[in-house]
Amino acid sequence: MCTQSIGELHALPLKSAGSNWLMCFPEFYDVQYIINPWMEGNLHAASRVQAIEQWRGLYNAISGFAHVELISPEPGLPDMVFTANAGLERDGIVVSSHFLHTERRREESFFREWFKKKGYTIADLPQEMAFEGEGDALFSNNGTVLWVGCGMRTDRRSHPLLAHVFDAKVTSLHLVDPRFYHLDTCFAPLADGFVLYYPAAFDSKSLERIHSFYPQHKRISVSEEDACRFACNAISIGQTIVLNEISRELTSRLENAGFRVLSLRLDEFLKAGGAAKCLVMRLGSPATASAPASPHSSSSMDLSSAAPSTPESEPR
Ligand code: ARG
């Protein structure tokens, strides 16, 4: 299903001028280990030829109305294609990732080097704290709240440090279903104050937090079936939403809310537990970098002793 042709997309107004996305060509993509439930039973089951074709579809779609940057793939790092996990960037500062699973840790230095080369200021969390980047940390559309996942991959102790670096109010969301192990698999802030989410992936306190920020008419909740199609793993660029193939019913609800829905076939990546949003990381320009908020060097910040005395994030 493709509700918006690429040709039509090229005709879209450039609402998101200045929006940059980091992607990584799936040259070495494969399911080589099992670190989430989607990978079970899928060892070496993905077709690289098809994955490349699907990735190209996504690349072409996004390039139609936003700028895509590329990082070179590295042999032996089959999950590097999921650039959402490289880190989290705002105003030229990147908090680089530290993966929970050793299988992905070798990716860290390649992403870090790339950010450095491009001129971003890098903030490092203490080594013992897992943080999986934009996979687990998403700003609300108005930028006031940073939603951060915990309970699966990202360490809860990183949340106050993220609040400190980005000078944002961090709201923690506790994930409870191992199939939705990253926040971006079950939660997507959209334009105009909407949110796309799968309620059963959160504990009750987290749901209360989501509901008190997003009024009911702004919440687009998805069925388990659509959640398992990674409907919430959606790339939001202005009024356009790019995501895997979803139900006609959900497409209509999104369209009725004023969105253009671009559904692309990404099932080769589902075998590793990822879809559209996992394959991209949003980037601002390094030129917008503001001076780091403490006596750190201009190209890197060490956060090991930066935990604020009064964490801005809410306690669990
Ligand atoms: N196999 C990868 C992992 O388990 C998939 C990562 C998907 N990325 C994401 N942002 N949800 O780490």
Short mmCIF file of C-alpha atoms and ligand atoms in Angstrom, two decimals:
data_model
loop_
_atom_site.label_atom_id
_atom_site.label_comp_id
_atom_site.label_asym_id
_atom_site.label_seq_id
_atom_site.Cartn_x
_atom_site.Cartn_y
_atom_site.Cartn_z
CA MET A 1 0.00 0.00 0.00
CA CYS A 2 1.30 3.42 -0.87
CA THR A 3 -1.12 6.23 -0.20
CA GLN A 4 1.20 8.93 -1.50
CA SER A 5 3.34 8.42 -4.57
CA ILE A 6 6.94 9.59 -4.55
CA GLY A 7 6.05 11.88 -7.46
CA GLU A 8 3.33 13.54 -5.40
CA LEU A 9 5.71 13.89 -2.49
CA HIS A 10 8.12 15.88 -4.59
CA ALA A 11 5.33 18.33 -5.10
CA LEU A 12 4.84 18.83 -1.36
CA PRO A 13 5.61 22.25 0.02
CA LEU A 14 9.01 22.38 1.66
CA LYS A 15 7.55 22.80 5.13
CA SER A 16 10.54 21.18 6.69
CA ALA A 17 13.35 23.08 5.10
CA GLY A 18 16.36 22.63 7.34
CA SER A 19 15.38 19.15 8.39
CA ASN A 20 18.31 16.72 8.07
CA TRP A 21 18.23 12.98 8.51
CA LEU A 22 21.12 10.57 9.02
CA MET A 23 20.91 7.20 7.29
CA CYS A 24 23.28 4.26 6.73
CA PHE A 25 23.19 2.11 3.59
CA PRO A 26 22.34 -1.53 4.50
CA GLU A 27 25.40 -3.06 2.85
CA PHE A 28 26.12 -5.28 5.87
CA TYR A 29 22.54 -5.59 7.15
CA ASP A 30 21.65 -9.05 8.49
CA VAL A 31 20.13 -10.68 11.55
CA GLN A 32 23.26 -12.11 13.15
CA TYR A 33 22.28 -12.24 16.83
CA ILE A 34 19.16 -12.01 18.94
CA ILE A 35 18.72 -8.97 21.17
CA ASN A 36 14.97 -8.40 20.78
CA PRO A 37 11.94 -10.69 20.26
CA TRP A 38 11.59 -9.80 16.56
CA MET A 39 15.00 -11.28 15.80
CA GLU A 40 14.03 -14.66 17.24
CA GLY A 41 13.58 -17.21 14.46
CA ASN A 42 15.01 -14.72 11.94
CA LEU A 43 18.74 -15.45 12.14
CA HIS A 44 20.09 -14.75 8.62
CA ALA A 45 16.51 -14.70 7.33
CA ALA A 46 16.56 -11.20 5.87
CA SER A 47 17.23 -10.76 2.17
CA ARG A 48 19.90 -8.12 1.72
CA VAL A 49 18.83 -7.48 -1.87
CA GLN A 50 15.29 -6.73 -0.76
CA ALA A 51 16.47 -4.77 2.25
CA ILE A 52 18.54 -2.57 -0.05
CA GLU A 53 15.54 -2.01 -2.30
CA GLN A 54 13.30 -1.12 0.65
CA TRP A 55 15.94 1.14 2.17
CA ARG A 56 16.30 2.93 -1.18
CA GLY A 57 12.54 3.50 -1.22
CA LEU A 58 12.79 5.19 2.16
CA TYR A 59 15.89 7.16 1.15
CA ASN A 60 14.21 8.44 -2.02
CA ALA A 61 11.03 9.34 -0.19
CA ILE A 62 12.80 11.42 2.44
CA SER A 63 15.25 12.99 -0.01
CA GLY A 64 12.20 14.26 -1.89
CA PHE A 65 11.52 16.88 0.75
CA ALA A 66 14.34 16.84 3.30
CA HIS A 67 18.11 16.49 3.35
CA VAL A 68 19.65 13.07 3.97
CA GLU A 69 23.20 12.63 5.29
CA LEU A 70 24.92 9.27 5.04
CA ILE A 71 27.39 7.49 7.29
CA SER A 72 29.45 4.66 5.79
CA PRO A 73 28.36 1.19 6.81
CA GLU A 74 30.96 -0.94 8.60
CA PRO A 75 31.53 -4.66 8.05
CA GLY A 76 30.45 -6.81 11.00
CA LEU A 77 27.92 -4.21 12.24
CA PRO A 78 24.61 -5.45 10.82
CA ASP A 79 22.43 -3.14 12.96
CA MET A 80 24.32 0.05 12.10
CA VAL A 81 21.62 0.73 9.54
CA PHE A 82 19.37 1.71 12.51
CA THR A 83 20.85 5.18 12.87
CA ALA A 84 18.12 6.31 15.28
CA ASN A 85 20.26 4.59 17.88
CA ALA A 86 23.37 6.67 17.13
CA GLY A 87 22.51 9.39 19.62
CA LEU A 88 20.22 12.35 20.23
CA GLU A 89 20.90 15.82 18.84
CA ARG A 90 19.54 19.31 19.50
CA ASP A 91 21.12 22.72 18.90
CA GLY A 92 24.35 21.17 17.69
CA ILE A 93 24.88 19.00 20.77
CA VAL A 94 24.79 15.22 20.42
CA VAL A 95 24.51 12.86 23.35
CA SER A 96 26.13 9.82 21.83
CA SER A 97 24.77 6.36 22.51
CA HIS A 98 26.09 3.64 24.72
CA PHE A 99 24.39 0.37 23.86
CA LEU A 100 23.06 -2.03 26.45
CA HIS A 101 24.05 -5.06 24.37
CA THR A 102 27.71 -5.72 23.61
CA GLU A 103 26.70 -6.82 20.08
CA ARG A 104 26.09 -3.16 19.13
CA ARG A 105 28.79 -1.38 21.11
CA ARG A 106 31.33 -1.30 18.29
CA GLU A 107 28.96 1.03 16.40
CA GLU A 108 29.47 3.75 19.01
CA SER A 109 32.90 4.96 17.92
CA PHE A 110 31.92 5.16 14.23
CA PHE A 111 28.89 7.31 15.00
CA ARG A 112 30.88 9.44 17.44
CA GLU A 113 33.61 10.07 14.86
CA TRP A 114 31.02 11.04 12.28
CA PHE A 115 29.37 13.56 14.62
CA LYS A 116 32.75 14.99 15.53
CA LYS A 117 33.83 15.32 11.92
CA LYS A 118 30.60 17.15 11.13
CA GLY A 119 31.23 19.67 13.89
CA TYR A 120 28.75 18.59 16.54
CA THR A 121 29.57 19.00 20.22
CA ILE A 122 29.51 15.56 21.80
CA ALA A 123 28.23 14.90 25.29
CA ASP A 124 29.18 11.55 26.77
CA LEU A 125 27.16 9.89 29.49
CA PRO A 126 29.04 7.83 32.07
CA GLN A 127 30.09 4.49 30.54
CA GLU A 128 27.95 2.42 32.90
CA MET A 129 24.72 4.06 31.69
CA ALA A 130 23.05 2.58 28.64
CA PHE A 131 21.44 5.15 26.36
CA GLU A 132 20.15 4.19 22.91
CA GLY A 133 19.71 7.62 21.35
CA GLU A 134 16.63 8.69 19.49
CA GLY A 135 15.38 5.13 19.67
CA ASP A 136 14.53 5.96 23.30
CA ALA A 137 14.40 9.76 23.38
CA LEU A 138 11.99 11.92 21.39
CA PHE A 139 11.19 15.60 21.74
CA SER A 140 7.56 16.68 21.72
CA ASN A 141 6.71 18.53 18.55
CA ASN A 142 6.83 21.91 20.33
CA GLY A 143 10.21 20.98 21.81
CA THR A 144 9.18 21.56 25.43
CA VAL A 145 9.29 17.97 26.60
CA LEU A 146 11.83 15.25 26.00
CA TRP A 147 10.12 11.87 26.32
CA VAL A 148 12.61 9.20 27.34
CA GLY A 149 12.02 5.47 27.53
CA CYS A 150 13.31 3.17 30.25
CA GLY A 151 12.77 -0.37 31.46
CA MET A 152 14.21 -2.09 28.38
CA ARG A 153 17.38 -0.52 26.93
CA THR A 154 18.04 3.00 28.18
CA ASP A 155 19.11 3.37 31.81
CA ARG A 156 16.73 5.47 33.90
CA ARG A 157 19.74 7.23 35.48
CA SER A 158 20.53 8.88 32.15
CA HIS A 159 17.26 10.85 32.19
CA PRO A 160 18.30 13.73 34.51
CA LEU A 161 21.57 14.04 32.58
CA LEU A 162 19.65 14.42 29.33
CA ALA A 163 17.49 17.11 30.97
CA HIS A 164 20.70 18.89 31.95
CA VAL A 165 22.35 18.73 28.52
CA PHE A 166 19.30 19.74 26.53
CA ASP A 167 17.87 22.09 29.14
CA ALA A 168 14.54 20.34 28.66
CA LYS A 169 11.86 18.88 30.87
CA VAL A 170 12.40 15.13 30.66
CA THR A 171 9.41 12.88 31.15
CA SER A 172 10.21 9.23 31.71
CA LEU A 173 8.10 6.57 30.06
CA HIS A 174 8.39 3.03 31.37
CA LEU A 175 8.15 0.35 28.68
CA VAL A 176 6.59 -2.97 29.72
CA ASP A 177 6.22 -5.10 26.57
CA PRO A 178 9.52 -6.59 25.29
CA ARG A 179 8.24 -6.39 21.69
CA PHE A 180 8.29 -2.60 22.09
CA TYR A 181 11.74 -2.35 23.56
CA HIS A 182 12.56 1.14 22.28
CA LEU A 183 10.32 4.17 22.79
CA ASP A 184 10.23 4.82 19.04
CA THR A 185 8.56 1.44 18.47
CA CYS A 186 5.41 2.50 20.35
CA PHE A 187 5.36 6.33 20.51
CA ALA A 188 5.67 9.07 17.91
CA PRO A 189 5.10 12.79 18.57
CA LEU A 190 3.53 14.28 15.43
CA ALA A 191 2.89 17.78 14.06
CA ASP A 192 0.06 19.94 15.44
CA GLY A 193 0.38 18.43 18.91
CA PHE A 194 -0.74 14.93 17.92
CA VAL A 195 0.80 11.71 19.21
CA LEU A 196 0.69 8.24 17.67
CA TYR A 197 1.10 5.54 20.32
CA TYR A 198 0.39 1.98 21.44
CA PRO A 199 -1.00 2.30 24.99
CA ALA A 200 -0.35 -1.31 26.09
CA ALA A 201 3.41 -0.80 25.73
CA PHE A 202 3.45 1.52 28.80
CA ASP A 203 2.85 1.14 32.52
CA SER A 204 -0.09 3.03 34.00
CA LYS A 205 1.93 5.96 35.39
CA SER A 206 3.54 6.55 32.02
CA LEU A 207 0.15 6.45 30.32
CA GLU A 208 -1.09 9.10 32.76
CA ARG A 209 1.88 11.28 31.79
CA ILE A 210 1.15 10.87 28.08
CA HIS A 211 -2.54 11.58 28.65
CA SER A 212 -1.94 14.67 30.72
CA PHE A 213 0.26 16.17 27.98
CA TYR A 214 -1.80 15.13 24.95
CA PRO A 215 -5.56 15.77 25.25
CA GLN A 216 -7.76 12.94 24.02
CA HIS A 217 -8.53 14.49 20.61
CA LYS A 218 -4.78 14.66 19.93
CA ARG A 219 -4.08 11.01 20.71
CA ILE A 220 -4.04 8.51 17.88
CA SER A 221 -3.86 5.13 19.52
CA VAL A 222 -3.04 2.09 17.41
CA SER A 223 -4.29 -1.50 17.64
CA GLU A 224 -1.93 -4.33 18.59
CA GLU A 225 -1.98 -5.44 14.95
CA ASP A 226 -0.81 -2.04 13.68
CA ALA A 227 1.65 -1.73 16.54
CA CYS A 228 3.16 -5.03 15.38
CA ARG A 229 3.47 -3.54 11.91
CA PHE A 230 5.57 -0.84 13.58
CA ALA A 231 2.94 1.83 12.87
CA CYS A 232 4.32 3.98 15.68
CA ASN A 233 7.82 3.76 14.24
CA ALA A 234 6.87 6.73 12.12
CA ILE A 235 8.99 9.51 10.66
CA SER A 236 7.22 12.80 11.11
CA ILE A 237 8.23 15.59 8.72
CA GLY A 238 5.78 18.45 8.89
CA GLN A 239 2.36 17.10 7.90
CA THR A 240 3.89 14.02 6.25
CA ILE A 241 4.26 10.71 8.04
CA VAL A 242 6.52 8.05 6.56
CA LEU A 243 6.06 4.55 7.94
CA ASN A 244 5.77 0.84 7.20
CA GLU A 245 2.61 -0.60 5.65
CA ILE A 246 -0.32 -0.17 8.05
CA SER A 247 -4.08 -0.84 8.06
CA ARG A 248 -6.42 1.15 5.87
CA GLU A 249 -8.33 2.08 9.04
CA LEU A 250 -5.31 3.70 10.71
CA THR A 251 -4.34 5.42 7.46
CA SER A 252 -7.81 7.02 7.34
CA ARG A 253 -7.59 8.18 10.93
CA LEU A 254 -4.23 9.80 10.24
CA GLU A 255 -5.53 11.43 7.06
CA ASN A 256 -8.61 12.71 8.89
CA ALA A 257 -6.28 14.32 11.40
CA GLY A 258 -4.70 16.24 8.50
CA PHE A 259 -1.63 14.10 7.72
CA ARG A 260 -0.26 12.83 4.42
CA VAL A 261 0.55 9.18 4.93
CA LEU A 262 3.35 7.56 3.00
CA SER A 263 3.42 3.82 3.64
CA LEU A 264 6.46 1.93 2.39
CA ARG A 265 7.27 -1.74 2.47
CA LEU A 266 9.97 -2.24 5.12
CA ASP A 267 9.36 -5.82 6.22
CA GLU A 268 12.99 -6.90 5.76
CA PHE A 269 13.89 -4.57 8.62
CA LEU A 270 11.07 -5.83 10.83
CA LYS A 271 13.06 -9.08 11.06
CA ALA A 272 15.64 -7.20 13.12
CA GLY A 273 12.99 -5.28 15.08
CA GLY A 274 13.04 -2.01 13.19
CA ALA A 275 11.14 -0.01 10.56
CA ALA A 276 11.01 3.56 9.21
CA LYS A 277 11.94 5.68 12.23
CA CYS A 278 14.69 3.29 13.36
CA LEU A 279 16.39 3.81 10.00
CA VAL A 280 16.83 7.57 10.45
CA MET A 281 18.15 10.04 13.00
CA ARG A 282 16.98 13.65 12.96
CA LEU A 283 19.78 16.20 12.88
CA GLY A 284 19.92 19.95 13.16
CA SER A 285 22.80 21.85 11.71
CA PRO A 286 26.02 21.81 13.74
CA ALA A 287 26.25 25.52 12.96
CA THR A 288 23.37 26.14 15.40
CA ALA A 289 25.52 24.79 18.22
CA SER A 290 25.25 26.94 21.29
CA ALA A 291 28.11 27.08 23.76
CA PRO A 292 28.00 24.11 26.14
CA ALA A 293 26.46 25.02 29.49
CA SER A 294 29.50 24.32 31.64
CA PRO A 295 33.28 24.51 31.60
CA HIS A 296 33.63 21.74 29.02
CA SER A 297 35.62 21.99 25.84
CA SER A 298 33.73 23.20 22.79
CA SER A 299 33.79 19.84 21.03
CA SER A 300 32.98 17.48 23.86
CA MET A 301 31.26 17.44 27.22
CA ASP A 302 31.89 14.88 29.93
CA LEU A 303 28.77 14.33 31.98
CA SER A 304 30.12 11.91 34.55
CA SER A 305 29.82 14.51 37.30
CA ALA A 306 27.02 16.60 35.83
CA ALA A 307 23.96 15.04 37.49
CA PRO A 308 21.91 18.03 38.65
CA SER A 309 21.03 18.12 42.35
CA THR A 310 17.33 18.45 41.53
CA PRO A 311 16.56 16.20 38.58
CA GLU A 312 14.02 17.77 36.25
CA SER A 313 12.70 14.39 35.25
CA GLU A 314 9.80 12.96 37.13
CA PRO A 315 10.47 10.18 39.62
CA ARG A 316 9.10 6.76 38.95
N1 ARG B 1 18.20 -5.00 16.11
C1 ARG B 1 18.24 -3.66 16.60
C2 ARG B 1 18.27 -3.67 18.11
O1 ARG B 1 17.66 -4.52 18.71
C3 ARG B 1 17.05 -2.90 16.11
C4 ARG B 1 17.10 -1.45 16.49
C5 ARG B 1 15.86 -0.68 16.14
N2 ARG B 1 16.02 0.68 16.42
C6 ARG B 1 15.11 1.50 16.96
N3 ARG B 1 15.37 2.77 17.02
N4 ARG B 1 14.00 1.05 17.49
O2 ARG B 1 18.94 -2.87 18.74
#
